[in-house]
Tab-separated table of N, CA, C and O in Angstrom:
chain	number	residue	atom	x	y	z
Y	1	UNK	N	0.842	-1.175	0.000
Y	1	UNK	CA	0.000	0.000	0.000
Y	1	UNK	C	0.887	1.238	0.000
Y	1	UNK	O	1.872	1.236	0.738
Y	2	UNK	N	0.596	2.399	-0.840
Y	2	UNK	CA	1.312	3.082	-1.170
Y	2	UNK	C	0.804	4.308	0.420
Y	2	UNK	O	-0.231	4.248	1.083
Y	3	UNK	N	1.844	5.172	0.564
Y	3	UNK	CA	1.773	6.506	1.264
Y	3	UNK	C	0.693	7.472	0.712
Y	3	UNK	O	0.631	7.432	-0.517
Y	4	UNK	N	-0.054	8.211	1.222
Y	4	UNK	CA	-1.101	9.070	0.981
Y	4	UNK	C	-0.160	10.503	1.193
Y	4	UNK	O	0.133	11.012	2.275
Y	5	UNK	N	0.263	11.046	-0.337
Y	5	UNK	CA	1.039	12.149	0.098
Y	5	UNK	C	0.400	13.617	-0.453
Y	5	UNK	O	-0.237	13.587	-1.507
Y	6	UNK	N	0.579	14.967	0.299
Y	6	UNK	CA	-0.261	15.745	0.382
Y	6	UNK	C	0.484	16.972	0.291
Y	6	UNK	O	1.535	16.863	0.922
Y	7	UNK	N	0.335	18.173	-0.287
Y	7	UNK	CA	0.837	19.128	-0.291
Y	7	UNK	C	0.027	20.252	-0.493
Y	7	UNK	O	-0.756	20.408	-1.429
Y	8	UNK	N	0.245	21.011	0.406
Y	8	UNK	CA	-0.174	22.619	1.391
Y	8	UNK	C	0.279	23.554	0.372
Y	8	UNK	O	1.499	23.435	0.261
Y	9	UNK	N	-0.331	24.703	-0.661
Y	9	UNK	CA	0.881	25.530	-1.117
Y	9	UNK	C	0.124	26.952	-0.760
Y	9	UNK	O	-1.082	27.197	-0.790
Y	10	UNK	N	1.250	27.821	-0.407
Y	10	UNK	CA	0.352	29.239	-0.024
Y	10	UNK	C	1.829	30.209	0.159
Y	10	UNK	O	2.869	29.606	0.423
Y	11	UNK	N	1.840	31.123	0.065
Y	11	UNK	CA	3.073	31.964	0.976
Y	11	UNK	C	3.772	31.644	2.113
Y	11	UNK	O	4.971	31.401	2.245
Y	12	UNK	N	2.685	31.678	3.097
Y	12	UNK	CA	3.128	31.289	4.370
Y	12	UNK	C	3.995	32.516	4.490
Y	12	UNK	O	5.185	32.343	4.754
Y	13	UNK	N	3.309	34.318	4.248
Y	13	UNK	CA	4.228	35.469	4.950
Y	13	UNK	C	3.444	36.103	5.280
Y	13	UNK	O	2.760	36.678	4.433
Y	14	UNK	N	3.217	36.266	6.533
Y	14	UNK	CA	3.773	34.735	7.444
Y	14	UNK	C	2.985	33.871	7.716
Y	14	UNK	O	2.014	33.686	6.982
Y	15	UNK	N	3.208	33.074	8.905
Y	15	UNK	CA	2.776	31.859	9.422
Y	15	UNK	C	1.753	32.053	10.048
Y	15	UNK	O	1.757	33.104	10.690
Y	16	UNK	N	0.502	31.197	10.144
Y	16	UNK	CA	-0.437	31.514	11.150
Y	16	UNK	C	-1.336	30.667	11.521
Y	16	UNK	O	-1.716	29.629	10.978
Y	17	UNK	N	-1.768	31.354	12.825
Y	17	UNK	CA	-1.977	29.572	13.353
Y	17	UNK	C	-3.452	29.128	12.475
Y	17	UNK	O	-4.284	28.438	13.065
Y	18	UNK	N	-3.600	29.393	11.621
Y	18	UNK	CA	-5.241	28.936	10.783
Y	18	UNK	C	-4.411	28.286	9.757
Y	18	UNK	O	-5.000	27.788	8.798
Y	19	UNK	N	-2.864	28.202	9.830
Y	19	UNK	CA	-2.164	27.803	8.530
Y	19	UNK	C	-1.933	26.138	9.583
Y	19	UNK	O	-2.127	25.056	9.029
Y	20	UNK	N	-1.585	26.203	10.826
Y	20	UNK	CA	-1.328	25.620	11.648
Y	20	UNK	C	-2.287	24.682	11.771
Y	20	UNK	O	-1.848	23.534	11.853
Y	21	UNK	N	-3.802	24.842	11.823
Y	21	UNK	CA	-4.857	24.128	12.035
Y	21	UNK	C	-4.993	23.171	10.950
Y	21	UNK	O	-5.274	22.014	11.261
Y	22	UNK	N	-4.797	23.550	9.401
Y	22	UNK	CA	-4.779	23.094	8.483
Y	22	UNK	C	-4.096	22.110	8.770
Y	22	UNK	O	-4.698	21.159	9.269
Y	23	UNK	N	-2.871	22.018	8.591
Y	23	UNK	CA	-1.225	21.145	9.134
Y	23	UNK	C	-1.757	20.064	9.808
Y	23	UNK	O	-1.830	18.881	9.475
Y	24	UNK	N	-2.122	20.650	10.819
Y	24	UNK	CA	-2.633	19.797	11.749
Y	24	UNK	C	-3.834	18.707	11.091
Y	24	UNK	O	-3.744	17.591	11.602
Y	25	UNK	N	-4.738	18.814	10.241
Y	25	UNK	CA	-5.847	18.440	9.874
Y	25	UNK	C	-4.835	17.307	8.762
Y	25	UNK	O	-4.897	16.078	8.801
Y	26	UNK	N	-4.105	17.983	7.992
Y	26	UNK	CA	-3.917	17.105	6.341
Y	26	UNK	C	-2.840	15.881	7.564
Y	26	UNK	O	-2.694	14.743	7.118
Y	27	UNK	N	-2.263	16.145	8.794
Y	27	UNK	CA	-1.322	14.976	9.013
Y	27	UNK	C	-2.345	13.633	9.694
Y	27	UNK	O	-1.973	12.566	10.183
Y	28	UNK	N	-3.336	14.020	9.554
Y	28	UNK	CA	-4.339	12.906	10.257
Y	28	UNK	C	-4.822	12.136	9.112
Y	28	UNK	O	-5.340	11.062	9.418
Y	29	UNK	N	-4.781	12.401	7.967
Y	29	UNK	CA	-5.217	11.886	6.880
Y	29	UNK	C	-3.874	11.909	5.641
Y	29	UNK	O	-4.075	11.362	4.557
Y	30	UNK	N	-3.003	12.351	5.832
Y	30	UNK	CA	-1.789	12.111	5.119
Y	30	UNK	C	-0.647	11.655	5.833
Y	30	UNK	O	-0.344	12.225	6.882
Y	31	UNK	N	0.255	10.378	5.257
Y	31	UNK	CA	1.104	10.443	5.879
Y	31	UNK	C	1.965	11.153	5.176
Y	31	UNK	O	2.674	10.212	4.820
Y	32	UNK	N	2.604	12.360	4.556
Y	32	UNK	CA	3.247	13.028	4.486
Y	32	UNK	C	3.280	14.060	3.657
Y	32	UNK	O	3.223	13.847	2.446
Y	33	UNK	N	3.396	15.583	4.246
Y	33	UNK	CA	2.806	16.789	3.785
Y	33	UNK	C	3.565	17.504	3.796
Y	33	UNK	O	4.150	17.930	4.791
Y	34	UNK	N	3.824	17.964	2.061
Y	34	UNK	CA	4.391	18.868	1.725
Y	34	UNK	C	4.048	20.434	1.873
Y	34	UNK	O	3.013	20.769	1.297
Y	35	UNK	N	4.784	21.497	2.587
Y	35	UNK	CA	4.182	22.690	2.501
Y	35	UNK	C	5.399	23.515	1.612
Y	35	UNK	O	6.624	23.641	1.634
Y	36	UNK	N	4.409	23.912	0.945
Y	36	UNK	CA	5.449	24.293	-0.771
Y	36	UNK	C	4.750	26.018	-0.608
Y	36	UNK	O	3.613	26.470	-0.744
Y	37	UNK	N	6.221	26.690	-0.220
Y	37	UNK	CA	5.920	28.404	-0.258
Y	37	UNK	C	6.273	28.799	-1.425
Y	37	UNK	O	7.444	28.684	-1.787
Y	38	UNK	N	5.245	29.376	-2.279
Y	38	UNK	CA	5.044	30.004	-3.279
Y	38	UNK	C	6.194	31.071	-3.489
Y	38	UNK	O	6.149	31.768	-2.475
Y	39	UNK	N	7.230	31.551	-4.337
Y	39	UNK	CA	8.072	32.402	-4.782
Y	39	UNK	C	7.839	32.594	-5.943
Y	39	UNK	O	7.753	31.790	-6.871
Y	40	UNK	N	7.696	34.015	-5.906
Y	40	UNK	CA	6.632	34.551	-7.089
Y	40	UNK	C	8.120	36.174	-7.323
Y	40	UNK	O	8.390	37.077	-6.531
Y	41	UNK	N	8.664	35.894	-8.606
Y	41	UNK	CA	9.554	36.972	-8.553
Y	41	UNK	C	9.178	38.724	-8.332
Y	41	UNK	O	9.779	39.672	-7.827
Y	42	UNK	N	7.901	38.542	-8.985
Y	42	UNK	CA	7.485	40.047	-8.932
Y	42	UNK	C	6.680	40.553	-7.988
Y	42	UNK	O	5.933	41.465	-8.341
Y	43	UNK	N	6.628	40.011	-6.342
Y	43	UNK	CA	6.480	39.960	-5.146
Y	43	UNK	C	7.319	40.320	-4.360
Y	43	UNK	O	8.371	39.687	-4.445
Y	44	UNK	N	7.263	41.547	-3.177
Y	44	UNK	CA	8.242	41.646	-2.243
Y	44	UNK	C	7.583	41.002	-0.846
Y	44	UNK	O	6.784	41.635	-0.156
Y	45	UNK	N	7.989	39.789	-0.565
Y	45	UNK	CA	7.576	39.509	0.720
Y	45	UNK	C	7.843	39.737	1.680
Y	45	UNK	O	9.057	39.940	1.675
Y	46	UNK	N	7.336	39.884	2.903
Y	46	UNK	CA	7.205	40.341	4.375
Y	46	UNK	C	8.626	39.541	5.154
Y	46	UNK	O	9.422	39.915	6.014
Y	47	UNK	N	8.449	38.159	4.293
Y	47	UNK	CA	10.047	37.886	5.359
Y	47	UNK	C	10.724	36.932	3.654
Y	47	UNK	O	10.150	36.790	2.574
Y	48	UNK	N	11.945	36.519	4.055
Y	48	UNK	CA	12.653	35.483	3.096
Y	48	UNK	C	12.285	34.989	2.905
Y	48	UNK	O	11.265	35.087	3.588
Y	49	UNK	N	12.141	33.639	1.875
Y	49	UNK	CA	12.092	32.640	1.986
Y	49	UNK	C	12.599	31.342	2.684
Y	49	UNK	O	12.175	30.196	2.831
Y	50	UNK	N	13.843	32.142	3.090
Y	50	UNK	CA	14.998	31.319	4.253
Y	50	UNK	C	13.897	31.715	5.715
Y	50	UNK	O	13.262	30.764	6.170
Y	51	UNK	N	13.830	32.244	5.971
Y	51	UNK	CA	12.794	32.718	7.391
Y	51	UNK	C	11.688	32.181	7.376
Y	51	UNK	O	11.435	31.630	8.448
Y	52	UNK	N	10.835	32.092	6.547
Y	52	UNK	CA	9.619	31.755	6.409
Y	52	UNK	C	9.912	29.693	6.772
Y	52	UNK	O	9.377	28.941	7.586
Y	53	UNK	N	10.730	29.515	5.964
Y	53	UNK	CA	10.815	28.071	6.058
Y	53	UNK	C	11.505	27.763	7.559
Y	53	UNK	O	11.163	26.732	8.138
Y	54	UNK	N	12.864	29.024	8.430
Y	54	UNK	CA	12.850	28.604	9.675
Y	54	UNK	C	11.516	28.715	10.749
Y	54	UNK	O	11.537	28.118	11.825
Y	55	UNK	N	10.535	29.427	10.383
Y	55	UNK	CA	9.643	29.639	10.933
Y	55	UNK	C	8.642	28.530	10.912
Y	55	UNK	O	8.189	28.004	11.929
Y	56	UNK	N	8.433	28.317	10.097
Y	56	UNK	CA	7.470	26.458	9.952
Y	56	UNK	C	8.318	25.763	10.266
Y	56	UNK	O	8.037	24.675	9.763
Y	57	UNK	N	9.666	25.640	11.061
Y	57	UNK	CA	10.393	24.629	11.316
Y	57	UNK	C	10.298	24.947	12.723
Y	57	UNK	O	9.872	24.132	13.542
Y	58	UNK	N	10.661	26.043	13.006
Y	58	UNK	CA	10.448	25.823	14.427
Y	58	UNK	C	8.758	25.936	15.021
Y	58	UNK	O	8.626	25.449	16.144
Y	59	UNK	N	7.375	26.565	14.346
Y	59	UNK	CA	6.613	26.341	15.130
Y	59	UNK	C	5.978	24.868	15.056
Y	59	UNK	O	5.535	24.315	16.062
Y	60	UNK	N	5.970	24.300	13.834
Y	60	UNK	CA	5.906	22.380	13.411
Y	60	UNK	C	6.723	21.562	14.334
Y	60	UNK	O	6.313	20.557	14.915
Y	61	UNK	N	7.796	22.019	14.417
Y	61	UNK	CA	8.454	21.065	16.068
Y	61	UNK	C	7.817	21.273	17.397
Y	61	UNK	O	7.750	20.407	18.270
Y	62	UNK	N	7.139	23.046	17.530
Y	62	UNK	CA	6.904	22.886	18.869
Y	62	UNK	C	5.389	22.102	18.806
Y	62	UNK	O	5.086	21.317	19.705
Y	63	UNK	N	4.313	22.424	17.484
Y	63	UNK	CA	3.374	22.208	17.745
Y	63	UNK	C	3.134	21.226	17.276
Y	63	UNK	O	1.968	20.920	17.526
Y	64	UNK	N	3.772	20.319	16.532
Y	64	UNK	CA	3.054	18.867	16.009
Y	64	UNK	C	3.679	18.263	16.268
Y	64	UNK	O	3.821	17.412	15.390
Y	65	UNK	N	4.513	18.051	17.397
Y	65	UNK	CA	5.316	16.924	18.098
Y	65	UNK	C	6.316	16.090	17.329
Y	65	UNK	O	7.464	16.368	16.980
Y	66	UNK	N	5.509	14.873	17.131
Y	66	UNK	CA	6.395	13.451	16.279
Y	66	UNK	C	5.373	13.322	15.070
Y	66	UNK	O	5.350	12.225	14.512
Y	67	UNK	N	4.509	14.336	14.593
Y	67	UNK	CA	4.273	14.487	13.408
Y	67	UNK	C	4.954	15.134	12.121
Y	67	UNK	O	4.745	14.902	10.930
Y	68	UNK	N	5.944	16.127	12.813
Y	68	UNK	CA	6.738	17.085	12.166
Y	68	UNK	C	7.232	16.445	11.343
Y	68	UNK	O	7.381	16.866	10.195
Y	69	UNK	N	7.681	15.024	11.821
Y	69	UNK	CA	8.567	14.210	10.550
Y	69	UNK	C	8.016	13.764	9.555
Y	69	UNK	O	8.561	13.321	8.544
Y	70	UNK	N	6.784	13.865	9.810
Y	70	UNK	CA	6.136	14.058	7.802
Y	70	UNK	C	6.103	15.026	7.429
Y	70	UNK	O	5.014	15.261	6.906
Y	71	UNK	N	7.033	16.127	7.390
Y	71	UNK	CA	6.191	17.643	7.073
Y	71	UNK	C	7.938	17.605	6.225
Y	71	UNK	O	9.024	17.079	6.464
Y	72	UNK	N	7.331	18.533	5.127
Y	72	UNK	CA	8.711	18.751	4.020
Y	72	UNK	C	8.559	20.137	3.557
Y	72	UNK	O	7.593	20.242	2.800
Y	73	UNK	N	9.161	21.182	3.751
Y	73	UNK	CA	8.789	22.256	3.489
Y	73	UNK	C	9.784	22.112	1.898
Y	73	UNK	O	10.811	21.469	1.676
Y	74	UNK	N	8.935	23.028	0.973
Y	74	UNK	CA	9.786	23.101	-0.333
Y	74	UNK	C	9.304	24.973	-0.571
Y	74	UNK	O	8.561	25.846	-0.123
Y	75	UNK	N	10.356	24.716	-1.602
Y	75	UNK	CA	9.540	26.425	-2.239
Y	75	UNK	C	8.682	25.679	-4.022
Y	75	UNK	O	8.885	24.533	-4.421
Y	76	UNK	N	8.073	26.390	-4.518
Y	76	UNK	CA	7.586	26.546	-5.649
Y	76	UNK	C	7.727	27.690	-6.103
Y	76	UNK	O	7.848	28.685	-5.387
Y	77	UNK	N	7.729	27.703	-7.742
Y	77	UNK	CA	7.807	29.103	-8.840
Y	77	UNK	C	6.561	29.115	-9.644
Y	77	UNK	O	6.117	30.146	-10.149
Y	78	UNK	N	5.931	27.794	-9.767
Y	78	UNK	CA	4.965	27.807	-11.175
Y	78	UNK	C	3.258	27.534	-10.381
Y	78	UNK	O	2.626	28.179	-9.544
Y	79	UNK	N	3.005	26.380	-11.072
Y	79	UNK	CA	1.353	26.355	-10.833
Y	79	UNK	C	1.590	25.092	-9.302
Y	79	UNK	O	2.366	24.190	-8.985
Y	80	UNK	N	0.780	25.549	-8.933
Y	80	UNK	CA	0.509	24.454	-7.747
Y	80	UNK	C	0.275	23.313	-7.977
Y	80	UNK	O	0.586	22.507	-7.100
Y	81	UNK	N	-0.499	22.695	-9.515
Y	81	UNK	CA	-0.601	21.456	-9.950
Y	81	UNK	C	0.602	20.742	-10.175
Y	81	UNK	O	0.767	19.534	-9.999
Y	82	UNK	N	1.668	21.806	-10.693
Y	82	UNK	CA	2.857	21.099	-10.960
Y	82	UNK	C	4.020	20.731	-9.977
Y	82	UNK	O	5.008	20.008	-10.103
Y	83	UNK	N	3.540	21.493	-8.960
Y	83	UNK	CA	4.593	21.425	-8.105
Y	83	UNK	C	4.146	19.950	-6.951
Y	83	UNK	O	4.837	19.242	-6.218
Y	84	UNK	N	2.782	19.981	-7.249
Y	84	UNK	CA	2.009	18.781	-6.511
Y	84	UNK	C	2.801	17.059	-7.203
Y	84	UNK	O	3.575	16.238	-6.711
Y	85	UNK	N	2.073	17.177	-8.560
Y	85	UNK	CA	3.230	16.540	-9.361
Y	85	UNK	C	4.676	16.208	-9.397
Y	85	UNK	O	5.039	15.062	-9.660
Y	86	UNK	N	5.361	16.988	-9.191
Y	86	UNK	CA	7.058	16.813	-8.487
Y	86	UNK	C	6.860	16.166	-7.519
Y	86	UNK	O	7.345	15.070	-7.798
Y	87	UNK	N	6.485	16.124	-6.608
Y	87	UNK	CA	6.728	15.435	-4.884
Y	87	UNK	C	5.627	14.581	-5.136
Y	87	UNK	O	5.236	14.033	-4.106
Y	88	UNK	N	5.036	14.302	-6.089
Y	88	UNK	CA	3.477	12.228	-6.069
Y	88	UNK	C	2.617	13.095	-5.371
Y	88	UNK	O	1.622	12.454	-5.033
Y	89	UNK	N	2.561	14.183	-5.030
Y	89	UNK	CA	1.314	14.295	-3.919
Y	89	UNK	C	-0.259	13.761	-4.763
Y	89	UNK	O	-0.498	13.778	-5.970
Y	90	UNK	N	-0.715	13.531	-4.176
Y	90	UNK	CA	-2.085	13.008	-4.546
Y	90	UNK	C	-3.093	13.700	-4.169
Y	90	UNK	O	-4.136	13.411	-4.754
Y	91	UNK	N	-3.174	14.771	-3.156
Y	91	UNK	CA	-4.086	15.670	-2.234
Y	91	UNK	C	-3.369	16.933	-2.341
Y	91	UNK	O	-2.190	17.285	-2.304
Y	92	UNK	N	-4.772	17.615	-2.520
Y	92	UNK	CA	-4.209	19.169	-2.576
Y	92	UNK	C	-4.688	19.778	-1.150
Y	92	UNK	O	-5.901	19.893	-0.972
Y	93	UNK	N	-3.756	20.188	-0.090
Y	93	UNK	CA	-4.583	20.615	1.376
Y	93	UNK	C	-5.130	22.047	0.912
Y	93	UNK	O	-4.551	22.598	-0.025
Y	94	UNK	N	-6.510	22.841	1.691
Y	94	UNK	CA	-6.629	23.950	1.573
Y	94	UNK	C	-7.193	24.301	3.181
Y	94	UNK	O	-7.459	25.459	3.503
């Protein structure tokens, strides 16, 4: 039986805990969830992309315990279908 894999895509600038609730929701029904932050060149965002991804790293450790280890943060450039496609995801979280 194959893995049920899932990927989250949004900014995430910044983080918040309704982004958090989500997370929380796709790891009960996925075992492993990609959260893919959108980098869009003609966008100035609120933090890095390096920040944004330490930031889902450290609040995913404090708040999803020994779930964190399904969680894969990536960036994306193009359509969300395709980037779903790269990583097998099979589920789109919203």
């Amino acid at each position: 039986m194959s893995d049920t894999i899932g990927i989250y895509t949004g900014s995430f600038d910044p983080l918040t805990n309704g982004h958090m609730d989500v997370l929380k929701g796709a790891l009960t029904f996925c075992d492993q969830v990609y959260v893919a932050i959108g980098i869009h060149p003609g966008k100035k965002p609120l933090f890095s992309f390096e920040e944004r991804l330490r930031l889902i790293e450290a609040v995913g450790k404090d708040e999803l315990g020994s779930a964190y280890d399904r969680l894969r943060v990536v960036a994306f450039d193009g359509l969300a279908v395709d980037a779903a496609r790269q990583h097998g995801a099979a589920v789109m979280v919203r």
